[in-house]
Coordinates of C-alpha atoms in Angstrom, one line a residue:
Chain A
X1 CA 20.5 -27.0 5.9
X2 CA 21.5 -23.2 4.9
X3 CA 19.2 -21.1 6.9
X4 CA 18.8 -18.0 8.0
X5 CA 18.3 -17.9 12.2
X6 CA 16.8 -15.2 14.2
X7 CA 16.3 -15.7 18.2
X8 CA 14.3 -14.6 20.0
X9 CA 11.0 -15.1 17.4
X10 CA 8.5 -13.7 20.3
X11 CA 10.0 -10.6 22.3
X12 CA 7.8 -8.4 25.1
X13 CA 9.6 -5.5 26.8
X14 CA 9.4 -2.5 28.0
X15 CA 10.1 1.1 27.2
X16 CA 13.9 1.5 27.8
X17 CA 15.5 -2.1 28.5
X18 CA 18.3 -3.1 26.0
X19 CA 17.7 -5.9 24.7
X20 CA 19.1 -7.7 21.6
X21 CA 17.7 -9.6 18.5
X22 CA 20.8 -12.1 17.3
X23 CA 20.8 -13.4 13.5
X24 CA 23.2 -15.8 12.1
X25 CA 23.9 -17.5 8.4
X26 CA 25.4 -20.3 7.7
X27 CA 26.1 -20.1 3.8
X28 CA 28.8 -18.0 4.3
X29 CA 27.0 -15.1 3.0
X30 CA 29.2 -11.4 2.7
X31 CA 26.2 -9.3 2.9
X32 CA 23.6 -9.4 5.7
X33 CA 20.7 -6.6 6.2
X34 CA 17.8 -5.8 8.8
X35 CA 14.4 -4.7 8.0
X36 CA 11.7 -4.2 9.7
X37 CA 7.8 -4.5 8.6
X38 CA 4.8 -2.1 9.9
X39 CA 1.3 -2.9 8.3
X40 CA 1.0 -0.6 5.2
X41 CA 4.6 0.4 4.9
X42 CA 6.2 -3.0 3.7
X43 CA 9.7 -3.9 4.9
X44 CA 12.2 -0.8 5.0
X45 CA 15.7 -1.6 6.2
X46 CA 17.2 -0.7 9.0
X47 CA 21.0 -1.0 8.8
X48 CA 23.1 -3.8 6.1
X49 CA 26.6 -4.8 6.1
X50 CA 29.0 -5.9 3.4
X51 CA 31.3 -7.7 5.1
X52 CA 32.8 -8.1 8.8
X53 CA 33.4 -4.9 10.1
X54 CA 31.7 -2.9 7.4
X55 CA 27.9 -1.8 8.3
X56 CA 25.8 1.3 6.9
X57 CA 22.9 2.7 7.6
X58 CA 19.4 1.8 5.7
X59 CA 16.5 3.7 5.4
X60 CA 15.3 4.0 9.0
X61 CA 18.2 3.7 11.3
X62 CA 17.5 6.1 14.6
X63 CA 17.0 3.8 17.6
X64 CA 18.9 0.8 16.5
X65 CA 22.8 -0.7 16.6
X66 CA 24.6 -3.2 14.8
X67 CA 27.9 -4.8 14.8
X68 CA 29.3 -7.7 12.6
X69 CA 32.5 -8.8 14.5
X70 CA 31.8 -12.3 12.4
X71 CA 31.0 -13.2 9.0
X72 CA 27.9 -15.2 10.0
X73 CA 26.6 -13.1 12.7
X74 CA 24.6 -9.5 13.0
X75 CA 23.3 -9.0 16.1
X76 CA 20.3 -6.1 16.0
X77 CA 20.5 -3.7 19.2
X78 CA 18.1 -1.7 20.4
X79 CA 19.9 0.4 23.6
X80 CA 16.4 1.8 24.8
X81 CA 13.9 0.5 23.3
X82 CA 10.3 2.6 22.2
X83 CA 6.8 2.1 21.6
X84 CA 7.2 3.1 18.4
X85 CA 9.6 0.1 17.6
X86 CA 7.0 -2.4 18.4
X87 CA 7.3 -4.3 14.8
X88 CA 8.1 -7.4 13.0
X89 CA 11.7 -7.9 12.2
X90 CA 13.9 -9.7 9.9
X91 CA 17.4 -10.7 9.2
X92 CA 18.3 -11.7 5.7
X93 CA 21.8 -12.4 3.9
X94 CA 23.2 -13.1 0.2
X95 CA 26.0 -13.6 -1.1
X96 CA 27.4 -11.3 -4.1
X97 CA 30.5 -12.8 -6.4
X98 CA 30.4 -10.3 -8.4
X99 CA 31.0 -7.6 -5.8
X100 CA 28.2 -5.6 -6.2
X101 CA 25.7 -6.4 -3.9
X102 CA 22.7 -7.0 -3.1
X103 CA 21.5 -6.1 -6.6
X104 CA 21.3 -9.4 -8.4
X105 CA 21.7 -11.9 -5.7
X106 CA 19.0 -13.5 -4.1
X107 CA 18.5 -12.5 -0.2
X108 CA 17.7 -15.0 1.9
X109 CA 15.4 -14.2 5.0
X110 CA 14.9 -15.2 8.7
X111 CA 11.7 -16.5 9.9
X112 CA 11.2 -12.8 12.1
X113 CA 11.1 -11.8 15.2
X114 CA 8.1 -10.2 16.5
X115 CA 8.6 -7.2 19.2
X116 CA 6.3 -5.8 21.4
X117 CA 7.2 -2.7 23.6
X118 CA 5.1 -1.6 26.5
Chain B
X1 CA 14.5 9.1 -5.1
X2 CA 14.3 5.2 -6.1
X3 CA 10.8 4.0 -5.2
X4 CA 8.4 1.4 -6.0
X5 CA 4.5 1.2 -6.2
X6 CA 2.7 -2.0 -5.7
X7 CA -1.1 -1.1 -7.1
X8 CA -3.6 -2.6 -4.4
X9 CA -3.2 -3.6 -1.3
X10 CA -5.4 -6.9 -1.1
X11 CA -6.4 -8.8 -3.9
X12 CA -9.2 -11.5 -4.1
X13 CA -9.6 -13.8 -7.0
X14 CA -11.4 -17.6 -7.2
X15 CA -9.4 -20.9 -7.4
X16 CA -8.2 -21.2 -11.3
X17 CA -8.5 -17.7 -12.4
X18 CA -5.7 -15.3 -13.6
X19 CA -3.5 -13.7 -10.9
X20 CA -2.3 -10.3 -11.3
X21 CA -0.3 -8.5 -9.2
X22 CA 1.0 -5.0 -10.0
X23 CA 4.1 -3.5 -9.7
X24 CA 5.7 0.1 -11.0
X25 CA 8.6 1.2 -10.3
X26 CA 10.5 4.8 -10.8
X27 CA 13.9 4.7 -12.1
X28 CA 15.4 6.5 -15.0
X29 CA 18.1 4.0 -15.7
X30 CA 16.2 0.0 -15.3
X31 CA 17.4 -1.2 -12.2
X32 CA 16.9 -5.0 -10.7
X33 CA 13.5 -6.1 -10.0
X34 CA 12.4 -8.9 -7.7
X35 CA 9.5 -10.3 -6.6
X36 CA 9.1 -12.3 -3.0
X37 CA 6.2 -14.3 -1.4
X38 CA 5.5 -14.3 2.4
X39 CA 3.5 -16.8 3.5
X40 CA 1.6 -16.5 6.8
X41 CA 3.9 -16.6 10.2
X42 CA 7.4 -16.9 7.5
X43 CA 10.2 -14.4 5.7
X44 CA 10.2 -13.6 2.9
X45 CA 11.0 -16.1 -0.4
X46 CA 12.3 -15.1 -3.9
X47 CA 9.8 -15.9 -6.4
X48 CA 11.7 -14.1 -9.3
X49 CA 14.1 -11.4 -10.7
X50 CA 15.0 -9.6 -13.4
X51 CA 18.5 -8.2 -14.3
X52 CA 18.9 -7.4 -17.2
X53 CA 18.4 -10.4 -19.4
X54 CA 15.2 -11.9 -20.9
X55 CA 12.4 -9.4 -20.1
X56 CA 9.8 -12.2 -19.7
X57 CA 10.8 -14.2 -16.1
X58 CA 9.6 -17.1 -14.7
X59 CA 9.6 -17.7 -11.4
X60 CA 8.4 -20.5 -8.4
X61 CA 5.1 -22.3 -8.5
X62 CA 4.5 -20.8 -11.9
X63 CA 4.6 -17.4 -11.7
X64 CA 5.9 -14.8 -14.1
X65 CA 6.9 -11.5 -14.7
X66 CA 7.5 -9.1 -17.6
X67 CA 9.9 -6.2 -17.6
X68 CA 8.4 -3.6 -19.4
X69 CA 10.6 -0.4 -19.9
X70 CA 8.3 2.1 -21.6
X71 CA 5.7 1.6 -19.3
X72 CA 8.0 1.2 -15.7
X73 CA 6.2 -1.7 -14.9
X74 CA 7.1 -5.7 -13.4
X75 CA 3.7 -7.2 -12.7
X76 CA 2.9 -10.4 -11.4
X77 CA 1.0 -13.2 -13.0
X78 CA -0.3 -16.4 -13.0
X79 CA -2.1 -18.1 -15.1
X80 CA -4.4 -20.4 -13.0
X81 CA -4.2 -19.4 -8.8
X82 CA -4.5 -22.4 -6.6
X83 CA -5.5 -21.6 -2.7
X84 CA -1.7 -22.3 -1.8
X85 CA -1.1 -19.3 -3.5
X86 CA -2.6 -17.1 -0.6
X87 CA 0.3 -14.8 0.9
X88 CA 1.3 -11.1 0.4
X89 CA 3.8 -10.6 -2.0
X90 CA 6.2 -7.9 -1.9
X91 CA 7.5 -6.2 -5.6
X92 CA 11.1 -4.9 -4.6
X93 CA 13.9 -2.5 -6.8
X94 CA 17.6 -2.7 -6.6
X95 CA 18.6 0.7 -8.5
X96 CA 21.7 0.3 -10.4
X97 CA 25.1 1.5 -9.0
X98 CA 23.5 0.6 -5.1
X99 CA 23.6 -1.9 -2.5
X100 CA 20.3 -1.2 -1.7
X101 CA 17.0 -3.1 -2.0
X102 CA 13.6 -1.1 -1.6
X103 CA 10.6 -2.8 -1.1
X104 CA 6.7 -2.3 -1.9
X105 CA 4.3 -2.4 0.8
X106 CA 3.0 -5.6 -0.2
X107 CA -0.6 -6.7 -2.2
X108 CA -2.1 -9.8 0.1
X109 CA -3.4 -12.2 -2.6
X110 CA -6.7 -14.1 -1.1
X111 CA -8.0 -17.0 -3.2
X112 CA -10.9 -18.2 -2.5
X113 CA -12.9 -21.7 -4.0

């Protein structure tokens, strides 16, 4: 089945333990993005990546890492995590022939990961 | 900068009336237009797109949407809501020349019987 998986889907921490969010494709998508959702303010993305060792920053990228050392994984880093990064979080891929993504190609989306920091 | 403006937050209608959802958008070339569904404790789903082609889409589970140009707009509609239909939907813009996708912050759809 081509999915989208995120692990973990519940996360409790606290203030300043690393911890990472994993997401991996298997539909051998080029692009993959992160976004996170905050009541009122919709999804707004984090960091996205073209294609294995190519990632850019998003919209809101302070307190977070990636890396894509493989096509179908893009592990989400947070070094030290904050309050303020309490959220819901989600993965999502698509693939772009054309080139030019994500524009016209559908994105396909994780179930999320919900994060709590204490 | 590229934004997009979903007109209500929550919206309430009764089982078999019209559904519409709003959606403007601010872009001085048209860019890509999307529309996806989240349903309660799930991502996201694409329910439709426009790029460029007929301005009238048709989506999933009978939705539509029509690109209008003159009036930046790409609302949501449906003819006849069915309680299944209850989820927040998120409007989203791809401007042209970008790899980026910008979402609204979402209009939570309530049907009731």
């Amino acid at each position: 089945e081509a999915q989208v998986t995120q692990n973990p889907r519940y996360l409790i921490t606290v203030t300043g333990k690393k911890l990472t969010v994993t997401c991996s494709q298997n539909m051998n998508h080029e692009y993959m993005s992160w976004y996170r959702q905050d009541p009122g303010l919709g999804l707004r993305q984090i960091y996205y990546s073209m294609n294995v060792e190519v990632t850019d920053k998003g919209d809101v990228p302070e307190g977070y890492k990636v890396s894509r050392k493989e096509k179908r994984n893009f592990p989400l880093i947070l070094e030290s995590p904050s309050p303020n990064q309490t959220s819901l979080y989600f993965c999502a891929s698509s693939l772009d022939p054309s080139g030019r993504v994500p524009s016209t190609d559908t994105q396909y989306f994780g179930p999320g990961t919900r994060l709590t920091v204490l | 900068a590229q934004s997009v403006t979903q007109l209500g937050s929550h919206v309430s209608v009764s089982e078999g009336a019209l559904v519409l959802l709003r959606c403007n958008y601010s872009s001085s070339v048209p860019p890509y237009l999307f529309w996806y569904v989240q349903y309660p404790n799930q991502g996201l789903q694409l329910l439709l797109k426009y790029t460029s082609a007929a301005t009238l889409v048709k989506g999933i589970n009978g939705f539509e949407a029509e690109f209008k140009k003159s009036e930046t707009s790409f609302h949501l509609t449906k003819p006849s809501a069915h309680m299944s239909d209850a989820a927040e939907y998120f409007c989203a813009v791809s401007p042209a020349n970008t790899d980026k996708l910008i979402f609204g912050t979402g209009t939570r759809l309530q049907v009731f019987p």
